CSV table of C-alpha atoms in Angstrom, one decimal:
chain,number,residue,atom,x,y,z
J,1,UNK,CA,9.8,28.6,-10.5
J,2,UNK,CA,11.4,24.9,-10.1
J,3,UNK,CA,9.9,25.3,-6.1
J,4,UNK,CA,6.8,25.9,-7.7
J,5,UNK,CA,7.2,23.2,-10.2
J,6,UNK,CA,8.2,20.4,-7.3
J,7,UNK,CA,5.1,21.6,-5.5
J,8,UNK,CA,2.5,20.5,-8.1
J,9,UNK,CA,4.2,18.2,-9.3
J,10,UNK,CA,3.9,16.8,-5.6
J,11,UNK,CA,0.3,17.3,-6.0
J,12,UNK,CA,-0.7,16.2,-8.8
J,13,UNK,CA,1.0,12.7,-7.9
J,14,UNK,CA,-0.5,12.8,-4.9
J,15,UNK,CA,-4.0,13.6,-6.0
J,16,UNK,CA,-3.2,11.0,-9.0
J,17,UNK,CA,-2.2,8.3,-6.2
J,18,UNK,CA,-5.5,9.5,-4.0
J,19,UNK,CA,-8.0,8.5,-7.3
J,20,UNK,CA,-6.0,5.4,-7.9
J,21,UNK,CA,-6.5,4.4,-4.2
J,22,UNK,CA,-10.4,5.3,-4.7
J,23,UNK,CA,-10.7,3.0,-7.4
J,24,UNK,CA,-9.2,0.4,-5.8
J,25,UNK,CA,-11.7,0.1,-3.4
J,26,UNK,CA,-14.2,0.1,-6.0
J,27,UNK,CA,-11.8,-2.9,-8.0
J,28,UNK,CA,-11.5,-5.2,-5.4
J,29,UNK,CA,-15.3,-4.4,-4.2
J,30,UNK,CA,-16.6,-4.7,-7.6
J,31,UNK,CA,-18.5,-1.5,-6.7
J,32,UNK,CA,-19.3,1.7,-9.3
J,33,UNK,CA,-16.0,1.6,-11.4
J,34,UNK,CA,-16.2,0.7,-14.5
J,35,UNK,CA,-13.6,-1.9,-14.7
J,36,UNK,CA,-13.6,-4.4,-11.7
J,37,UNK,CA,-12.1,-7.2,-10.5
J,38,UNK,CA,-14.8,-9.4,-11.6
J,39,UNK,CA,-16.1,-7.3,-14.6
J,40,UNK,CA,-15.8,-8.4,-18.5
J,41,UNK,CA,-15.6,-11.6,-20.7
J,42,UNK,CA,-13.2,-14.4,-19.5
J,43,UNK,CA,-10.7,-15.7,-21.8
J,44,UNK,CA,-8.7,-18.4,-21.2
J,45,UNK,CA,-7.9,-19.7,-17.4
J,46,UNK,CA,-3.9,-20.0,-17.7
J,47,UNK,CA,-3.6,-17.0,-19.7
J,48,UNK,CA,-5.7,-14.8,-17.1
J,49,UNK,CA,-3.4,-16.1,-14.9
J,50,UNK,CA,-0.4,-15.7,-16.4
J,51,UNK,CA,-1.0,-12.4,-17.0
J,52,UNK,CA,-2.7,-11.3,-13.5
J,53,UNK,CA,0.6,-12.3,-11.9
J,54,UNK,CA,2.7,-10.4,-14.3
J,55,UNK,CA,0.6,-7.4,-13.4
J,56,UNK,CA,1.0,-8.3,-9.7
J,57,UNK,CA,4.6,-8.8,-10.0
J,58,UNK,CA,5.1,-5.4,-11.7
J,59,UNK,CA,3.8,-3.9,-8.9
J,60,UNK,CA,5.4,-5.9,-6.3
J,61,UNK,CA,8.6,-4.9,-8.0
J,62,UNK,CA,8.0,-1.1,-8.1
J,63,UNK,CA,6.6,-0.5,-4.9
J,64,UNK,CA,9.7,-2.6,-3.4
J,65,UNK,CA,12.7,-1.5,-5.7
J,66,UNK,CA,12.2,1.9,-5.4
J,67,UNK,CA,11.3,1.7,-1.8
J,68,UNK,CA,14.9,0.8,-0.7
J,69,UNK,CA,17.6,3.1,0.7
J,70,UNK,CA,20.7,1.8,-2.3
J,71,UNK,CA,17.7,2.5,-4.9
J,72,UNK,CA,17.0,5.7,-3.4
J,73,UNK,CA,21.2,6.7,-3.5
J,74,UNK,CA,21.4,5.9,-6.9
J,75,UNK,CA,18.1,7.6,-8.0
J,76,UNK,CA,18.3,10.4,-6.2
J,77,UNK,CA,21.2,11.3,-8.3
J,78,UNK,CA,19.1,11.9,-11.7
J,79,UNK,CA,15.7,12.9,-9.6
J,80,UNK,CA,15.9,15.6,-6.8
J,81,UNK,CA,15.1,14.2,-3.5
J,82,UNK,CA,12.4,16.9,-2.5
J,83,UNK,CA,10.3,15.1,-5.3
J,84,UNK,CA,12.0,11.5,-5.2
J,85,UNK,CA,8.5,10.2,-2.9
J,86,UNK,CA,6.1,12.0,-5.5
J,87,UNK,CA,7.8,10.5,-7.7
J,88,UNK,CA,7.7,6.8,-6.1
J,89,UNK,CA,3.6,7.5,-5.7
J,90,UNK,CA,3.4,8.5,-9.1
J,91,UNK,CA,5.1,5.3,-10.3
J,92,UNK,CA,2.6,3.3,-7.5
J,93,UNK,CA,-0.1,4.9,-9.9
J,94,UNK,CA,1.1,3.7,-13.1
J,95,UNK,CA,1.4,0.0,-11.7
J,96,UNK,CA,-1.6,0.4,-10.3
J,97,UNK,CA,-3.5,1.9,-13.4
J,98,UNK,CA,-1.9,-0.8,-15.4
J,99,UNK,CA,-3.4,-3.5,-13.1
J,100,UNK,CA,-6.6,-2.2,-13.4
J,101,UNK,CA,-6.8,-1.9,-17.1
J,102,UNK,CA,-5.2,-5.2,-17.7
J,103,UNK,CA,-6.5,-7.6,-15.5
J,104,UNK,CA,-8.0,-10.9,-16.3
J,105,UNK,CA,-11.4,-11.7,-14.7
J,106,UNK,CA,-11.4,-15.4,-13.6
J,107,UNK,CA,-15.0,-15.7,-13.0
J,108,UNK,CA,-15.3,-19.4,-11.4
J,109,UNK,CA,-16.6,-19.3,-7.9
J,110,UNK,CA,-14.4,-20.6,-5.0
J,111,UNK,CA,-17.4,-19.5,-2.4
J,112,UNK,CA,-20.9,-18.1,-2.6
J,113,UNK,CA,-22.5,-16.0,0.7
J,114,UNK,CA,-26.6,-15.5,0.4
J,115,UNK,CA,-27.1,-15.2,4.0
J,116,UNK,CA,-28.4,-11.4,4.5
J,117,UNK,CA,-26.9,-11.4,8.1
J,118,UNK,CA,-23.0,-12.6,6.7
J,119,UNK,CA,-23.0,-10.3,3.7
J,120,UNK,CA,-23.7,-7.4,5.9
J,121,UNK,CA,-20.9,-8.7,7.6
J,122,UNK,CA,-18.3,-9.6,5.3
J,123,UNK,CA,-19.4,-6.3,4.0
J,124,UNK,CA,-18.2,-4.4,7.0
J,125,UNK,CA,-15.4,-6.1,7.5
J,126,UNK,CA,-14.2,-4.6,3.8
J,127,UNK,CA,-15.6,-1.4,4.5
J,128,UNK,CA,-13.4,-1.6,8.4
J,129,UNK,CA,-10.0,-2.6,6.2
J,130,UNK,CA,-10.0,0.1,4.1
J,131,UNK,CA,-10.5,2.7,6.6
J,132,UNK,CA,-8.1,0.9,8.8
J,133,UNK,CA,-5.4,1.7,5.7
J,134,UNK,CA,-6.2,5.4,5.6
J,135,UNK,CA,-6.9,6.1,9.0
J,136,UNK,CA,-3.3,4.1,9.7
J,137,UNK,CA,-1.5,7.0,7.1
J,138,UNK,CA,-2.6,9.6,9.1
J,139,UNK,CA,-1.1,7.7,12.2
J,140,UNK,CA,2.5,8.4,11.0
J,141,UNK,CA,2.0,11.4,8.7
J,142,UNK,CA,0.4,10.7,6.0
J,143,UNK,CA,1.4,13.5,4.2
J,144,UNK,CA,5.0,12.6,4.7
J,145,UNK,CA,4.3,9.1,3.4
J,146,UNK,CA,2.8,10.6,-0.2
J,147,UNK,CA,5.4,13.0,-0.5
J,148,UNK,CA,3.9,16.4,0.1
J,149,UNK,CA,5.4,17.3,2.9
J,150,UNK,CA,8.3,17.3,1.2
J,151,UNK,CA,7.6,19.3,-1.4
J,152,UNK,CA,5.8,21.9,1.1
J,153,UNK,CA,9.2,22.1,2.5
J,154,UNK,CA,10.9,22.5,-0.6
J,155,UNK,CA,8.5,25.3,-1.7
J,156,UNK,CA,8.9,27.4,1.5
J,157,UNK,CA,12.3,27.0,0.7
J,158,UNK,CA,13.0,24.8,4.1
J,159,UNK,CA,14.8,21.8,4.7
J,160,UNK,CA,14.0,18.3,4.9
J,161,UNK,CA,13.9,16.4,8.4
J,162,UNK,CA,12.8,12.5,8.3
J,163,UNK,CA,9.9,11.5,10.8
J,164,UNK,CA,11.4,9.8,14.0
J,165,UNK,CA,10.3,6.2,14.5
J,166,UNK,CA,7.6,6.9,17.0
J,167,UNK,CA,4.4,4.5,18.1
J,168,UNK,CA,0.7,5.9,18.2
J,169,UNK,CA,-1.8,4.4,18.8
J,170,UNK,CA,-2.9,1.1,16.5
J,171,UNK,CA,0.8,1.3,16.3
J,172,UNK,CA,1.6,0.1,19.9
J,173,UNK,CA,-0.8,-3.2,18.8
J,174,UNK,CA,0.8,-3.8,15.5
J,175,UNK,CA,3.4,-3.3,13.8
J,176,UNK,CA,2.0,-2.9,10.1
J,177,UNK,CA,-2.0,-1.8,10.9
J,178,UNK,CA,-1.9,-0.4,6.9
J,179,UNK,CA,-1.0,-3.9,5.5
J,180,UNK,CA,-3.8,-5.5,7.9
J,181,UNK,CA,-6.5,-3.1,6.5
J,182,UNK,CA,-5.7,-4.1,3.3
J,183,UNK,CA,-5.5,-7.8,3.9
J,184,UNK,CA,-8.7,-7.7,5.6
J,185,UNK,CA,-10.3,-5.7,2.5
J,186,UNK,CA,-8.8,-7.7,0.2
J,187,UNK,CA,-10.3,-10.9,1.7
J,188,UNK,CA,-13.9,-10.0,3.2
J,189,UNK,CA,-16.1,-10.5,0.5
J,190,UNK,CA,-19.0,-12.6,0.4
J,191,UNK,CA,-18.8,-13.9,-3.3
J,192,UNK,CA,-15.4,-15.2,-3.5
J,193,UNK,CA,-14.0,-15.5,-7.6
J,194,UNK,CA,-10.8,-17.2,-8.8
J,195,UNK,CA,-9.3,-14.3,-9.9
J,196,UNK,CA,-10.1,-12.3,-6.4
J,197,UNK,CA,-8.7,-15.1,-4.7
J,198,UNK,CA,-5.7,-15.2,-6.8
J,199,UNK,CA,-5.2,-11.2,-5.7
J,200,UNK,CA,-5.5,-11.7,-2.3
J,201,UNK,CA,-3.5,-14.6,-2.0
J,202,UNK,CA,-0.8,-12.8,-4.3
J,203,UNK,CA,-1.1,-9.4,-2.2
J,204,UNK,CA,-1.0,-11.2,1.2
J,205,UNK,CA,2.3,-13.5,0.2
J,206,UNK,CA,3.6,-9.9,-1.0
J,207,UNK,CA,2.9,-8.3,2.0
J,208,UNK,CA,4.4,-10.7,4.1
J,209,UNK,CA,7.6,-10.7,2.2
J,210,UNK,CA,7.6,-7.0,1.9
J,211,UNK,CA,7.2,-6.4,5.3
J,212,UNK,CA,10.6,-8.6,6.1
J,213,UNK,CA,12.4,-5.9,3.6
J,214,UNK,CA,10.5,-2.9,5.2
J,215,UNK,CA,11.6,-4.0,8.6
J,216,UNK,CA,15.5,-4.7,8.0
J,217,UNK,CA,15.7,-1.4,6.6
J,218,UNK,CA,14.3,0.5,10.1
J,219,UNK,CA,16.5,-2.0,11.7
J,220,UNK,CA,19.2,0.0,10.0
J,221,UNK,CA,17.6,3.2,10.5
J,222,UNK,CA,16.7,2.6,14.1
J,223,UNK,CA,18.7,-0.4,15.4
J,224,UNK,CA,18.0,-1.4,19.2
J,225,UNK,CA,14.5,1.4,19.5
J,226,UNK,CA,12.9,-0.8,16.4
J,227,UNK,CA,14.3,-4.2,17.6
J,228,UNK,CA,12.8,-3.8,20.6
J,229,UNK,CA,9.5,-3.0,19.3
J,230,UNK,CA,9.3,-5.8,17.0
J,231,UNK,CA,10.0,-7.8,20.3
J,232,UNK,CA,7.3,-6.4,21.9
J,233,UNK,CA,4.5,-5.5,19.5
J,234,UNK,CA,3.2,-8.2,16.8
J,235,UNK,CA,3.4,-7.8,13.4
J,236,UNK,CA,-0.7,-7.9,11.8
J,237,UNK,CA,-2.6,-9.0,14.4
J,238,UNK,CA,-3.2,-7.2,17.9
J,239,UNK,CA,-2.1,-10.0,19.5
J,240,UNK,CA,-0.2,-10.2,23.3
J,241,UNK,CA,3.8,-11.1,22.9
J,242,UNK,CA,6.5,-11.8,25.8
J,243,UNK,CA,8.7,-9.1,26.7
């Protein structure tokens, strides 16, 4: 019964994360959802922004705290490790649902596309980042990284083996190809608002000091294999470094 247990409760987080990541292409695109990044009344300029960087920060906290090895020790000690990732992705998708219910729209405009051929444009672009996230999971297991692998594991009643550090594909180009989908999406819209230019300028600075966390820790894991590749392979953009 508790393998059973583990097991949905991997999957409900998981398909719990899944809808939260759904929505947040339809948040930051201001498409369908009911609550956008644009949508509702504006109040008061310092308090939407006050407020939108508390929710930020929340997040940033969350998914960086409990991403680290000493966290994972201690945590591990009140929440069994075949369901400590669901349980990380579950607390993503609090943070996240908070976000979206809480935010601030900040309506002033900051720039204004009309041009057909630019839209369509800035419209792919979004449209390329987000699959570029996804399609980047899958690169390295995605499974693995949402946590149900490990509960699979735990319901068959096997035992748990970390994913080696390995390279495919968009990974022997860059380094972090999920954080550039994101970045790109996050950016690439044609009607730019104050408050979607204060998430993508919050996300981006977060991603860029979340990465240098992320990256000390499979220095640790991996020492000389991972130092070599972040030698030889640049960090967000494809771009040609000296060996």
């Amino acid at each position: 019964m508790m393998r059973i247990a583990a097991f949905l409760y991997g999957v409900v987080a998981y398909l719990l994360f899944f809808i939260t990541f759904l929505y947040a292409i339809g948040f930051v695109g201001n498409l369908v959802v009911p609550k956008s990044i644009d949508s509702g009344t504006p109040g008061p300029l310092a308090t939407a922004i006050i407020i939108n960087v508390i929710l930020l920060g929340i997040f940033a906290l969350q998914h960086s705290v409990m991403a680290r090895p000493a966290f994972k020790r201690w945590w591990t000690r009140f929440v069994p490790s075949c369901i400590e990732r669901s349980t990380y992705v579950l607390f993503t998708s609090l943070a996240l649902i908070l976000l979206y219910w809480l935010w601030q729209p900040m309506t002033g405009i900051v720039w204004y596309v009309e041009n057909a051929a630019t839209v369509l444009i800035f419209a792919a672009l979004f449209w390329l980042g987000w699959l570029l996230v996804l399609v980047s999971t899958f690169m390295i297991n995605h499974f693995d990284l949402f946590g149900l692998r490990q509960v699979s594991l735990y319901l068959k009643g096997e035992d748990y083996t970390p994913i080696d550090f390995t390279t495919p594909w968009l990974y022997r180009h860059i380094r972090h190809p999920i954080m550039t989908g994101f970045i790109i999406a996050f950016w690439a819209t044609p009607h730019m608002t104050a408050g979607h230019l204060l998430f993508a300028a919050v996300t981006t600075l977060y991603i860029l000091i979340a990465i240098q966390f992320e990256e000390r820790d499979l220095i640790n894991a991996f020492g000389d294999r991972y130092r070599n590749y972040r030698r030889q392979v640049s960090m967000l953009l494809p771009l040609k470094k000296k060996t």
